[in-house]
mmCIF file of C-alpha atoms in Angstrom:
data_model
loop_
_atom_site.group_PDB
_atom_site.id
_atom_site.type_symbol
_atom_site.label_atom_id
_atom_site.label_comp_id
_atom_site.label_asym_id
_atom_site.label_seq_id
_atom_site.Cartn_x
_atom_site.Cartn_y
_atom_site.Cartn_z
ATOM 1 C CA MET A 2 -1.939 3.980 -38.829
ATOM 2 C CA GLN A 3 -1.055 6.604 -36.009
ATOM 3 C CA TRP A 4 -1.808 10.304 -36.272
ATOM 4 C CA LEU A 5 0.281 12.894 -35.710
ATOM 5 C CA PRO A 6 -0.517 16.566 -35.776
ATOM 6 C CA ALA A 7 0.980 19.082 -38.929
ATOM 7 C CA ARG A 8 3.869 19.616 -37.453
ATOM 8 C CA VAL A 9 5.639 16.430 -37.071
ATOM 9 C CA ARG A 10 7.608 15.967 -39.640
ATOM 10 C CA LYS A 11 10.601 12.969 -40.059
ATOM 11 C CA GLY A 12 9.437 11.860 -36.523
ATOM 12 C CA ARG A 13 9.990 14.781 -35.078
ATOM 13 C CA MET A 14 8.334 17.637 -33.466
ATOM 14 C CA ILE A 15 8.950 21.776 -33.573
ATOM 15 C CA THR A 16 7.673 22.459 -30.344
ATOM 16 C CA GLY A 17 9.256 26.772 -29.963
ATOM 17 C CA SER A 18 12.351 26.588 -30.901
ATOM 18 C CA THR A 19 13.278 23.077 -29.627
ATOM 19 C CA THR A 20 13.193 20.158 -31.220
ATOM 20 C CA VAL A 21 11.702 16.920 -29.684
ATOM 21 C CA VAL A 22 12.408 12.744 -31.166
ATOM 22 C CA GLY A 23 8.970 11.539 -32.388
ATOM 23 C CA ARG A 24 8.304 7.542 -30.797
ATOM 24 C CA LYS A 25 7.713 6.639 -33.864
ATOM 25 C CA GLU A 26 8.571 2.840 -32.739
ATOM 26 C CA ASP A 27 5.539 3.074 -30.468
ATOM 27 C CA PRO A 28 2.485 1.276 -31.804
ATOM 28 C CA ALA A 29 0.056 2.894 -29.602
ATOM 29 C CA PHE A 30 -2.032 6.239 -30.832
ATOM 30 C CA LEU A 31 -0.019 9.179 -29.509
ATOM 31 C CA TYR A 32 -2.135 12.806 -30.301
ATOM 32 C CA PHE A 33 0.726 14.848 -28.702
ATOM 33 C CA PRO A 34 4.143 12.667 -29.752
ATOM 34 C CA ALA A 35 5.878 15.609 -27.330
ATOM 35 C CA ASN A 36 3.844 14.762 -24.741
ATOM 36 C CA TYR A 37 3.858 12.111 -22.581
ATOM 37 C CA ARG A 38 0.969 13.683 -20.270
ATOM 38 C CA TRP A 39 -1.630 15.775 -22.912
ATOM 39 C CA SER A 40 -1.310 12.922 -24.732
ATOM 40 C CA MET A 41 -2.584 10.098 -21.339
ATOM 41 C CA GLY A 42 -4.748 12.581 -20.903
ATOM 42 C CA LEU A 43 -6.739 12.901 -24.718
ATOM 43 C CA LEU A 44 -6.445 8.407 -24.629
ATOM 44 C CA ILE A 45 -8.030 8.358 -21.043
ATOM 45 C CA CYS A 46 -10.984 10.615 -22.448
ATOM 46 C CA LEU A 47 -11.354 9.121 -25.738
ATOM 47 C CA GLY A 48 -10.959 5.274 -24.386
ATOM 48 C CA ALA A 49 -14.152 5.742 -22.971
ATOM 49 C CA ALA A 50 -16.158 5.524 -25.700
ATOM 50 C CA PRO A 51 -17.392 2.032 -25.974
ATOM 51 C CA TRP A 52 -18.940 3.177 -22.624
ATOM 52 C CA THR A 53 -19.531 6.856 -22.802
ATOM 53 C CA GLY A 54 -19.645 7.489 -26.083
ATOM 54 C CA ILE A 55 -17.759 10.101 -26.855
ATOM 55 C CA GLU A 56 -17.191 11.365 -30.706
ATOM 56 C CA ILE A 57 -13.766 10.682 -32.142
ATOM 57 C CA ASP A 58 -15.268 14.362 -34.048
ATOM 58 C CA GLU A 59 -14.939 16.494 -30.971
ATOM 59 C CA VAL A 60 -11.634 14.977 -29.769
ATOM 60 C CA HIS A 61 -10.277 15.834 -32.416
ATOM 61 C CA ARG A 62 -11.556 19.447 -32.857
ATOM 62 C CA VAL A 63 -10.254 19.959 -29.795
ATOM 63 C CA GLY A 64 -6.849 18.618 -30.116
ATOM 64 C CA ARG A 65 -6.393 20.700 -33.464
ATOM 65 C CA ALA A 66 -7.573 23.640 -31.232
ATOM 66 C CA LEU A 67 -4.697 23.201 -29.202
ATOM 67 C CA GLU A 68 -1.920 21.916 -31.615
ATOM 68 C CA ASP A 69 -0.322 24.895 -31.219
ATOM 69 C CA ARG A 70 0.008 25.212 -27.411
ATOM 70 C CA ILE A 71 1.564 22.115 -26.634
ATOM 71 C CA GLY A 72 1.475 22.434 -23.119
ATOM 72 C CA ASP A 73 -0.376 25.122 -22.383
ATOM 73 C CA ASP A 74 -2.736 23.631 -19.223
ATOM 74 C CA THR A 75 -4.984 26.698 -18.801
ATOM 75 C CA ALA A 76 -5.931 26.485 -22.798
ATOM 76 C CA TRP A 77 -6.069 22.452 -22.731
ATOM 77 C CA PHE A 78 -8.742 23.617 -19.621
ATOM 78 C CA GLU A 79 -10.712 25.988 -21.383
ATOM 79 C CA GLU A 80 -10.501 24.161 -25.294
ATOM 80 C CA TRP A 81 -11.951 21.190 -23.641
ATOM 81 C CA SER A 82 -14.216 22.938 -21.599
ATOM 82 C CA ARG A 83 -15.947 24.727 -24.737
ATOM 83 C CA MET A 84 -16.025 20.990 -26.139
ATOM 84 C CA ALA A 85 -18.489 20.577 -23.017
ATOM 85 C CA ASP A 86 -20.476 23.076 -22.855
ATOM 86 C CA LYS A 87 -20.854 22.814 -26.083
ATOM 87 C CA ILE A 88 -22.485 19.685 -25.823
ATOM 88 C CA ALA A 89 -23.883 20.125 -22.534
ATOM 89 C CA ALA A 90 -25.905 22.387 -24.338
ATOM 90 C CA ARG A 91 -27.326 20.158 -27.045
ATOM 91 C CA GLY A 92 -28.054 18.256 -23.503
ATOM 92 C CA ARG A 93 -29.818 20.545 -22.341
ATOM 93 C CA ASP A 94 -31.857 21.244 -25.700
ATOM 94 C CA ALA A 95 -33.364 17.850 -25.930
ATOM 95 C CA GLU A 96 -34.307 17.473 -22.430
ATOM 96 C CA ALA A 97 -36.693 20.345 -23.173
ATOM 97 C CA LYS A 98 -38.115 18.861 -26.594
ATOM 98 C CA GLY A 99 -38.089 15.254 -24.748
ATOM 99 C CA HIS A 100 -35.892 13.766 -25.761
ATOM 100 C CA LYS A 101 -34.216 11.791 -22.548
ATOM 101 C CA LEU A 102 -31.241 9.437 -24.476
ATOM 102 C CA THR A 103 -30.676 11.505 -26.403
ATOM 103 C CA ALA A 104 -30.171 14.470 -23.252
ATOM 104 C CA ALA A 105 -27.955 11.217 -20.986
ATOM 105 C CA SER A 106 -25.754 10.525 -23.801
ATOM 106 C CA CYS A 107 -24.393 14.173 -23.706
ATOM 107 C CA PHE A 108 -25.087 14.578 -20.770
ATOM 108 C CA MET A 109 -22.555 12.037 -20.359
ATOM 109 C CA ARG A 110 -19.752 13.092 -23.290
ATOM 110 C CA ALA A 111 -20.055 16.953 -21.414
ATOM 111 C CA THR A 112 -18.702 15.248 -18.240
ATOM 112 C CA ARG A 113 -16.459 13.056 -20.005
ATOM 113 C CA TYR A 114 -15.103 16.761 -21.609
ATOM 114 C CA TYR A 115 -14.963 18.944 -19.435
ATOM 115 C CA GLN A 116 -13.631 16.788 -16.189
ATOM 116 C CA THR A 117 -10.367 15.235 -19.259
ATOM 117 C CA GLY A 118 -9.694 19.558 -19.307
ATOM 118 C CA GLU A 119 -9.800 20.049 -15.112
ATOM 119 C CA ARG A 120 -7.307 17.361 -14.091
ATOM 120 C CA PHE A 121 -4.279 19.553 -14.825
ATOM 121 C CA ILE A 122 -5.276 22.506 -13.079
ATOM 122 C CA HIS A 123 -3.116 23.732 -10.442
ATOM 123 C CA PRO A 124 -3.662 24.899 -8.151
ATOM 124 C CA ARG A 125 -7.692 24.776 -8.580
ATOM 125 C CA SER A 126 -9.301 28.284 -9.391
ATOM 126 C CA GLU A 127 -13.015 28.769 -8.683
ATOM 127 C CA ARG A 128 -13.475 28.849 -11.994
ATOM 128 C CA SER A 129 -12.324 24.762 -12.629
ATOM 129 C CA MET A 130 -14.048 23.764 -8.991
ATOM 130 C CA ALA A 131 -17.138 25.395 -10.534
ATOM 131 C CA VAL A 132 -16.614 22.910 -14.009
ATOM 132 C CA TYR A 133 -15.412 20.667 -12.120
ATOM 133 C CA ALA A 134 -19.147 20.383 -9.404
ATOM 134 C CA THR A 135 -21.495 21.540 -13.356
ATOM 135 C CA SER A 136 -19.849 17.634 -14.472
ATOM 136 C CA VAL A 137 -20.484 16.022 -11.434
ATOM 137 C CA GLN A 138 -24.391 16.985 -11.846
ATOM 138 C CA LEU A 139 -24.391 16.923 -15.435
ATOM 139 C CA PHE A 140 -23.375 12.788 -14.781
ATOM 140 C CA LYS A 141 -25.904 12.710 -12.111
ATOM 141 C CA ASP A 142 -28.454 14.164 -14.244
ATOM 142 C CA ALA A 143 -27.217 11.557 -17.220
ATOM 143 C CA ALA A 144 -27.799 8.746 -14.600
ATOM 144 C CA ALA A 145 -31.765 10.329 -14.157
ATOM 145 C CA LEU A 146 -32.579 9.813 -17.781
ATOM 146 C CA MET A 147 -30.789 6.374 -18.812
ATOM 147 C CA ARG A 148 -32.439 3.473 -18.979
ATOM 148 C CA HIS A 149 -29.417 1.129 -18.436
ATOM 149 C CA PRO A 150 -27.162 0.415 -16.436
ATOM 150 C CA ALA A 151 -29.092 1.883 -13.547
ATOM 151 C CA ILE A 152 -27.270 4.156 -11.439
ATOM 152 C CA GLU A 153 -27.572 5.505 -8.613
ATOM 153 C CA SER A 154 -25.912 7.849 -6.228
ATOM 154 C CA VAL A 155 -25.097 7.506 -2.836
ATOM 155 C CA GLU A 156 -23.618 8.049 -0.038
ATOM 156 C CA VAL A 157 -20.516 6.125 2.055
ATOM 157 C CA PRO A 158 -20.642 6.682 5.598
ATOM 158 C CA TYR A 159 -17.039 6.874 6.795
ATOM 159 C CA ASP A 160 -15.608 8.783 9.466
ATOM 160 C CA GLY A 161 -17.805 10.750 10.859
ATOM 161 C CA THR A 162 -18.825 12.012 7.588
ATOM 162 C CA SER A 163 -19.108 10.120 3.846
ATOM 163 C CA LEU A 164 -17.535 9.846 0.770
ATOM 164 C CA PRO A 165 -19.636 10.013 -2.483
ATOM 165 C CA ALA A 166 -20.282 7.119 -4.550
ATOM 166 C CA LEU A 167 -22.170 5.670 -7.806
ATOM 167 C CA LEU A 168 -24.331 1.979 -7.644
ATOM 168 C CA VAL A 169 -24.225 1.122 -10.706
ATOM 169 C CA HIS A 170 -27.169 -1.705 -10.004
ATOM 170 C CA PRO A 171 -26.498 -5.097 -12.337
ATOM 171 C CA GLU A 172 -28.280 -6.236 -14.985
ATOM 172 C CA PRO A 173 -30.566 -8.268 -15.775
ATOM 173 C CA GLU A 174 -33.438 -6.623 -13.853
ATOM 174 C CA SER A 175 -35.245 -10.200 -13.597
ATOM 175 C CA ALA A 176 -31.579 -11.101 -12.242
ATOM 176 C CA ARG A 177 -32.133 -9.106 -8.752
ATOM 177 C CA SER A 178 -34.611 -11.522 -7.175
ATOM 178 C CA ARG A 179 -31.788 -13.059 -5.418
ATOM 179 C CA PRO A 180 -28.461 -11.059 -3.728
ATOM 180 C CA ALA A 181 -25.566 -10.827 -6.950
ATOM 181 C CA PRO A 182 -21.734 -9.892 -6.891
ATOM 182 C CA CYS A 183 -20.956 -6.566 -7.049
ATOM 183 C CA MET A 184 -17.295 -4.905 -6.613
ATOM 184 C CA VAL A 185 -15.785 -2.267 -4.721
ATOM 185 C CA PHE A 186 -14.270 0.731 -7.947
ATOM 186 C CA PHE A 187 -12.078 3.008 -5.886
ATOM 187 C CA ASP A 188 -10.245 5.623 -7.592
ATOM 188 C CA GLY A 189 -6.587 6.257 -8.769
ATOM 189 C CA PHE A 190 -3.713 8.734 -8.034
ATOM 190 C CA ASP A 191 -5.457 12.010 -10.307
ATOM 191 C CA VAL A 192 -9.416 9.704 -11.307
ATOM 192 C CA THR A 193 -13.348 9.655 -10.575
ATOM 193 C CA LYS A 194 -15.563 7.955 -9.804
ATOM 194 C CA GLU A 195 -17.520 9.247 -13.384
ATOM 195 C CA LEU A 196 -13.799 8.857 -15.326
ATOM 196 C CA GLN A 197 -14.072 5.229 -13.860
ATOM 197 C CA TYR A 198 -17.687 4.210 -14.695
ATOM 198 C CA GLY A 199 -15.784 4.668 -18.493
ATOM 199 C CA TYR A 200 -13.496 2.302 -17.758
ATOM 200 C CA GLY A 201 -16.006 -0.841 -19.044
ATOM 201 C CA ILE A 202 -18.415 -0.460 -15.626
ATOM 202 C CA PRO A 203 -21.765 -0.707 -18.284
ATOM 203 C CA ASP A 204 -20.229 -4.191 -19.472
ATOM 204 C CA LEU A 205 -19.691 -5.752 -16.298
ATOM 205 C CA ALA A 206 -22.996 -5.055 -15.082
ATOM 206 C CA ALA A 207 -24.345 -6.495 -18.351
ATOM 207 C CA ARG A 208 -22.724 -9.313 -16.823
ATOM 208 C CA GLY A 209 -24.490 -9.294 -13.252
ATOM 209 C CA ILE A 210 -21.835 -8.028 -11.221
ATOM 210 C CA GLY A 211 -23.193 -4.516 -9.127
ATOM 211 C CA SER A 212 -19.962 -1.891 -9.423
ATOM 212 C CA LEU A 213 -19.646 0.976 -6.350
ATOM 213 C CA ILE A 214 -17.420 3.186 -7.694
ATOM 214 C CA VAL A 215 -15.867 5.458 -4.900
ATOM 215 C CA ASP A 216 -14.784 8.924 -4.522
ATOM 216 C CA GLY A 217 -11.843 7.911 -1.498
ATOM 217 C CA PRO A 218 -9.937 10.170 0.036
ATOM 218 C CA GLY A 219 -7.681 12.442 -1.455
ATOM 219 C CA ASN A 220 -9.614 11.920 -5.318
ATOM 220 C CA GLY A 221 -12.773 13.599 -6.857
ATOM 221 C CA GLU A 222 -15.440 14.828 -4.821
ATOM 222 C CA SER A 223 -13.623 14.158 -1.711
ATOM 223 C CA VAL A 224 -10.964 16.530 -2.505
ATOM 224 C CA ARG A 225 -12.010 19.147 -3.996
ATOM 225 C CA PHE A 226 -15.347 19.907 -2.022
ATOM 226 C CA ARG A 227 -14.614 17.349 1.772
ATOM 227 C CA ASN A 228 -11.600 18.464 2.769
ATOM 228 C CA LEU A 229 -10.434 14.745 3.012
ATOM 229 C CA PRO A 230 -7.193 14.282 1.628
ATOM 230 C CA LEU A 231 -5.425 10.524 0.212
ATOM 231 C CA ILE A 232 -4.462 8.399 3.872
ATOM 232 C CA ALA A 233 -2.034 5.191 3.135
ATOM 233 C CA GLU A 234 -4.898 3.413 4.967
ATOM 234 C CA THR A 235 -7.087 2.211 2.818
ATOM 235 C CA GLU A 236 -8.427 -0.825 4.510
ATOM 236 C CA ARG A 237 -10.312 2.243 6.632
ATOM 237 C CA TYR A 238 -12.654 3.133 4.120
ATOM 238 C CA ALA A 239 -12.531 0.254 1.792
ATOM 239 C CA THR A 240 -14.581 -1.205 4.919
ATOM 240 C CA ALA A 241 -16.797 1.417 5.408
ATOM 241 C CA ALA A 242 -17.723 0.459 1.153
ATOM 242 C CA TYR A 243 -17.727 -3.325 2.364
ATOM 243 C CA GLU A 244 -19.739 -2.896 4.965
ATOM 244 C CA TYR A 245 -22.165 -0.503 2.917
ATOM 245 C CA LEU A 246 -22.744 -2.847 0.488
ATOM 246 C CA GLY A 247 -22.994 -5.845 2.935
ATOM 247 C CA GLY A 248 -26.182 -3.989 4.694
ATOM 248 C CA ARG A 249 -27.788 -4.007 0.834
ATOM 249 C CA ARG A 250 -30.020 -6.723 0.394
ATOM 250 C CA GLU A 251 -29.628 -6.718 -3.085
ATOM 251 C CA PHE A 252 -25.978 -7.754 -3.068
ATOM 252 C CA ASP A 253 -24.316 -11.175 -1.242
ATOM 253 C CA PRO A 254 -21.852 -10.442 1.610
ATOM 254 C CA ARG A 255 -19.679 -12.815 0.182
ATOM 255 C CA ARG A 256 -19.075 -11.886 -3.346
ATOM 256 C CA ILE A 257 -18.427 -8.225 -3.043
ATOM 257 C CA GLY A 258 -14.785 -7.974 -3.969
ATOM 258 C CA VAL A 259 -12.334 -4.848 -4.550
ATOM 259 C CA MET A 260 -10.445 -3.277 -7.254
ATOM 260 C CA ALA A 261 -8.750 -0.051 -8.214
ATOM 261 C CA LEU A 262 -6.180 0.853 -10.947
ATOM 262 C CA SER A 263 -3.432 3.370 -11.373
ATOM 263 C CA LEU A 264 -2.076 4.204 -7.840
ATOM 264 C CA GLY A 265 -5.021 2.307 -7.228
ATOM 265 C CA GLY A 266 -2.694 -0.887 -7.277
ATOM 266 C CA TYR A 267 -1.542 0.123 -3.778
ATOM 267 C CA TYR A 268 -4.864 0.568 -2.715
ATOM 268 C CA ALA A 269 -7.415 -2.426 -3.357
ATOM 269 C CA PRO A 270 -4.377 -5.022 -2.423
ATOM 270 C CA ARG A 271 -3.454 -3.217 0.307
ATOM 271 C CA ALA A 272 -7.336 -3.084 1.463
ATOM 272 C CA ALA A 273 -8.031 -6.689 0.501
ATOM 273 C CA ALA A 274 -4.803 -7.892 2.244
ATOM 274 C CA LEU A 275 -5.489 -6.823 5.912
ATOM 275 C CA GLU A 276 -10.253 -6.842 5.580
ATOM 276 C CA PRO A 277 -10.682 -9.942 4.860
ATOM 277 C CA ARG A 278 -14.128 -10.601 3.996
ATOM 278 C CA PHE A 279 -13.434 -9.058 0.051
ATOM 279 C CA ALA A 280 -14.202 -11.436 -1.885
ATOM 280 C CA CYS A 281 -11.494 -10.615 -4.809
ATOM 281 C CA CYS A 282 -8.965 -8.521 -5.804
ATOM 282 C CA ILE A 283 -8.344 -6.468 -8.352
ATOM 283 C CA ALA A 284 -4.783 -4.080 -9.250
ATOM 284 C CA TRP A 285 -4.909 -2.852 -12.660
ATOM 285 C CA GLY A 286 -1.800 -1.786 -12.516
ATOM 286 C CA ALA A 287 0.706 -2.470 -10.072
ATOM 287 C CA GLN A 288 2.330 0.024 -6.905
ATOM 288 C CA TRP A 289 5.199 -1.363 -5.000
ATOM 289 C CA ASP A 290 6.684 1.487 -2.942
ATOM 290 C CA TYR A 291 5.224 4.949 -3.628
ATOM 291 C CA HIS A 292 7.243 6.632 -1.640
ATOM 292 C CA ALA A 293 10.104 5.363 -3.218
ATOM 293 C CA ILE A 294 9.023 6.109 -6.504
ATOM 294 C CA TRP A 295 7.846 9.991 -5.834
ATOM 295 C CA ALA A 296 11.393 10.429 -4.254
ATOM 296 C CA LYS A 297 12.851 9.370 -7.360
ATOM 297 C CA ARG A 298 10.761 11.791 -9.376
ATOM 298 C CA LEU A 299 11.088 14.184 -7.152
ATOM 299 C CA GLU A 300 15.447 14.276 -7.419
ATOM 300 C CA GLU A 301 15.124 13.605 -11.368
ATOM 301 C CA LEU A 302 12.492 16.647 -11.399
ATOM 302 C CA ALA A 303 15.119 19.154 -10.171
ATOM 303 C CA SER A 304 17.455 18.185 -11.766
ATOM 304 C CA GLY A 305 15.616 19.508 -15.098
ATOM 305 C CA LYS A 306 14.700 15.618 -16.329
ATOM 306 C CA VAL A 307 10.852 15.529 -18.333
ATOM 307 C CA LEU A 308 9.249 13.144 -16.189
ATOM 308 C CA SER A 309 6.307 10.550 -17.673
ATOM 309 C CA LEU A 310 3.607 11.725 -15.502
ATOM 310 C CA SER A 311 -0.140 12.050 -15.556
ATOM 311 C CA VAL A 312 -0.764 15.019 -13.717
ATOM 312 C CA PRO A 313 1.615 17.946 -13.455
ATOM 313 C CA PRO A 314 3.350 17.106 -9.752
ATOM 314 C CA GLU A 315 1.612 19.671 -7.797
ATOM 315 C CA HIS A 316 -1.141 17.186 -7.727
ATOM 316 C CA LEU A 317 0.285 14.984 -5.262
ATOM 317 C CA ARG A 318 1.512 18.144 -2.454
ATOM 318 C CA TRP A 319 -2.710 18.309 -3.338
ATOM 319 C CA VAL A 320 -4.072 15.039 -2.622
ATOM 320 C CA LEU A 321 -1.976 14.795 0.310
ATOM 321 C CA GLY A 322 -2.803 18.348 1.816
ATOM 322 C CA VAL A 323 0.303 19.269 2.581
ATOM 323 C CA SER A 324 2.210 22.212 1.743
ATOM 324 C CA SER A 325 5.693 20.964 0.912
ATOM 325 C CA GLU A 326 7.796 18.169 -1.478
ATOM 326 C CA ALA A 327 9.814 17.330 1.861
ATOM 327 C CA ALA A 328 5.540 16.616 4.188
ATOM 328 C CA ALA A 329 4.752 14.771 0.950
ATOM 329 C CA LEU A 330 7.459 11.805 1.480
ATOM 330 C CA LYS A 331 7.128 12.168 4.783
ATOM 331 C CA LYS A 332 3.523 10.865 3.935
ATOM 332 C CA LEU A 333 4.414 8.480 1.581
ATOM 333 C CA GLU A 334 6.862 6.594 3.739
ATOM 334 C CA ALA A 335 3.388 4.343 4.860
ATOM 335 C CA PHE A 336 3.224 3.509 1.079
ATOM 336 C CA ARG A 337 4.469 1.173 1.071
ATOM 337 C CA LEU A 338 2.853 -2.794 0.392
ATOM 338 C CA ASP A 339 5.673 -4.626 1.712
ATOM 339 C CA GLY A 340 4.839 -7.200 4.604
ATOM 340 C CA ILE A 341 1.148 -6.325 3.705
ATOM 341 C CA VAL A 342 0.087 -8.408 0.761
ATOM 342 C CA GLN A 343 2.017 -11.366 2.141
ATOM 343 C CA LYS A 344 -1.476 -11.111 4.558
ATOM 344 C CA MET A 345 -3.901 -11.540 1.264
ATOM 345 C CA ARG A 346 -5.813 -14.690 0.626
ATOM 346 C CA CYS A 347 -9.093 -13.647 -1.579
ATOM 347 C CA PRO A 348 -8.182 -14.798 -5.430
ATOM 348 C CA PHE A 349 -6.008 -11.624 -6.750
ATOM 349 C CA LEU A 350 -4.987 -10.536 -9.935
ATOM 350 C CA LEU A 351 -2.302 -8.072 -11.221
ATOM 351 C CA LEU A 352 -2.720 -6.215 -14.959
ATOM 352 C CA HIS A 353 0.063 -4.472 -16.048
ATOM 353 C CA GLY A 354 0.979 -3.591 -19.375
ATOM 354 C CA ALA A 355 5.253 -4.139 -20.275
ATOM 355 C CA GLY A 356 5.851 -0.132 -21.922
ATOM 356 C CA ASP A 357 4.874 1.069 -18.121
ATOM 357 C CA GLU A 358 6.427 4.322 -18.268
ATOM 358 C CA GLN A 359 5.039 5.141 -14.879
ATOM 359 C CA ILE A 360 5.701 2.463 -12.823
ATOM 360 C CA PRO A 361 8.003 -0.090 -14.343
ATOM 361 C CA LEU A 362 7.196 -4.697 -14.644
ATOM 362 C CA SER A 363 9.686 -5.190 -12.578
ATOM 363 C CA LEU A 364 7.781 -3.131 -9.274
ATOM 364 C CA ALA A 365 5.067 -5.476 -10.875
ATOM 365 C CA GLU A 366 6.563 -8.635 -11.270
ATOM 366 C CA LYS A 367 7.597 -7.866 -7.083
ATOM 367 C CA CYS A 368 4.095 -6.889 -6.037
ATOM 368 C CA PHE A 369 2.374 -10.432 -7.515
ATOM 369 C CA ALA A 370 4.970 -12.794 -6.122
ATOM 370 C CA ALA A 371 5.300 -11.254 -2.699
ATOM 371 C CA VAL A 372 1.507 -10.905 -2.521
ATOM 372 C CA GLY A 373 0.132 -14.165 -0.428
ATOM 373 C CA SER A 374 -3.338 -16.046 -1.723
ATOM 374 C CA ARG A 375 -2.389 -19.001 -3.837
ATOM 375 C CA HIS A 376 -5.013 -18.277 -6.561
ATOM 376 C CA LYS A 377 -3.320 -15.354 -8.116
ATOM 377 C CA THR A 378 -3.413 -14.491 -11.716
ATOM 378 C CA PHE A 379 -1.041 -11.822 -13.415
ATOM 379 C CA LYS A 380 -1.204 -10.456 -17.068
ATOM 380 C CA VAL A 381 1.225 -8.568 -18.954
ATOM 381 C CA PHE A 382 -0.105 -6.973 -21.804
ATOM 382 C CA GLU A 383 2.919 -7.023 -24.523
ATOM 383 C CA ARG A 384 3.489 -4.070 -26.754
ATOM 384 C CA GLU A 385 2.444 -5.586 -30.299
ATOM 385 C CA GLU A 386 -1.202 -7.365 -28.193
ATOM 386 C CA GLY A 387 -2.153 -3.871 -26.645
ATOM 387 C CA GLY A 388 -3.179 -2.723 -23.658
ATOM 388 C CA PHE A 389 1.244 -2.004 -23.482
ATOM 389 C CA HIS A 390 0.756 1.249 -21.906
ATOM 390 C CA HIS A 391 0.111 2.629 -18.291
ATOM 391 C CA CYS A 392 -3.262 0.679 -17.600
ATOM 392 C CA GLN A 393 -3.804 0.145 -20.428
ATOM 393 C CA VAL A 394 -4.351 2.992 -21.536
ATOM 394 C CA ASP A 395 -3.512 2.874 -25.081
ATOM 395 C CA ASN A 396 -6.152 -0.051 -25.220
ATOM 396 C CA VAL A 397 -8.511 -0.157 -22.827
ATOM 397 C CA THR A 398 -11.235 -2.810 -24.322
ATOM 398 C CA ILE A 399 -8.444 -5.697 -23.668
ATOM 399 C CA GLY A 400 -7.855 -4.907 -20.042
ATOM 400 C CA VAL A 401 -11.488 -4.792 -19.245
ATOM 401 C CA HIS A 402 -12.824 -7.998 -21.310
ATOM 402 C CA TYR A 403 -9.869 -9.533 -19.379
ATOM 403 C CA MET A 404 -10.886 -8.449 -15.873
ATOM 404 C CA TRP A 405 -14.111 -8.557 -16.512
ATOM 405 C CA ASP A 406 -13.617 -12.536 -17.742
ATOM 406 C CA TRP A 407 -11.678 -12.897 -14.405
ATOM 407 C CA LEU A 408 -14.448 -11.887 -12.685
ATOM 408 C CA GLU A 409 -17.339 -13.966 -14.018
ATOM 409 C CA ASP A 410 -15.107 -17.242 -13.103
ATOM 410 C CA VAL A 411 -13.982 -15.918 -9.331
ATOM 411 C CA LEU A 412 -17.835 -14.016 -8.218
ATOM 412 C CA LYS A 413 -20.118 -16.188 -10.923
ATOM 413 C CA PRO A 414 -22.822 -14.292 -10.837
ATOM 414 C CA GLY A 415 -26.153 -15.036 -11.668
ATOM 415 C CA THR A 416 -25.765 -18.150 -9.300
#
């Protein structure tokens, strides 16, 4: 049953002096029915529960605290940070008493709460950057205490510097006597390697497939602490990631694939089309012409229209490292897949929600039709089965199971 805040009555929510029609026809769990971004942000956090131990009571306490401040991103940041502080402190207490796994569980949850809150802050403040740095360290502390899966913080050499990444080793340990397959996993428009870990990565490791989760240019630590803005040429850092894995004896260079979600539906297909050594490619959510998407969005925002965006629109200028919308659109002119994905030859999987409010299904169909791979699969999740929304945010598990089953068939771990 869909939970609605107390202020929603008969499908309507009162927010100040404005009455907003509720989304009663939508089967998804929409905590803030009048605010797409906040509902999606909460779902991104909650959807990681199977893999990071997110506690629904803690999430609900944050939601209740925000009930009368919907749309106030500073309040959002403070409430999530307050809960994260509480859980991190509980973890430190457990660690001091020698309870390592309890501490690791708390640190994992606190990391996700911190990063859920920080995502909407623009411009970034000294406090938000400090909170983000704390979250990254907490994840490392959790990884150091965990037994399974094994997580290694690594640096991928790139363009005279390096990209921070998480290398999640495949299980079981007994299978590591032979080189294993591995997926390079890039972020989207507004997520991070720590958040990406919560998208089913422990399950992929349990199937015998490793993961290199990378904060590429414009994402995570790379944009916050290393001044690396988003670039169109994803093959540059994808090749760097491939070569890093190919240089490690525990991985089979013939079975290294690439995947990404959301805007990563641009990153991964471009990388696989222009770096032929990748063994397979997954686009978790489609892209086609990101310039056209944002040209339309900016025009509609200027007219006063409220859009279904995952983060505030200011995020675009920040990740591109520009100061104006015109400069952002100029940079986005290169973010087009036509003429590129036709060159792809490796097995390709595209997942898309039929009700995706950010990227229309018609664009997913256009992208899939253009991909040059002979072995390609297009999975559309419909309303009644779940996974209907953007990148299956309403049912992450259904998307994860479909992808990991496909990867097992393609990469054949254990052989």
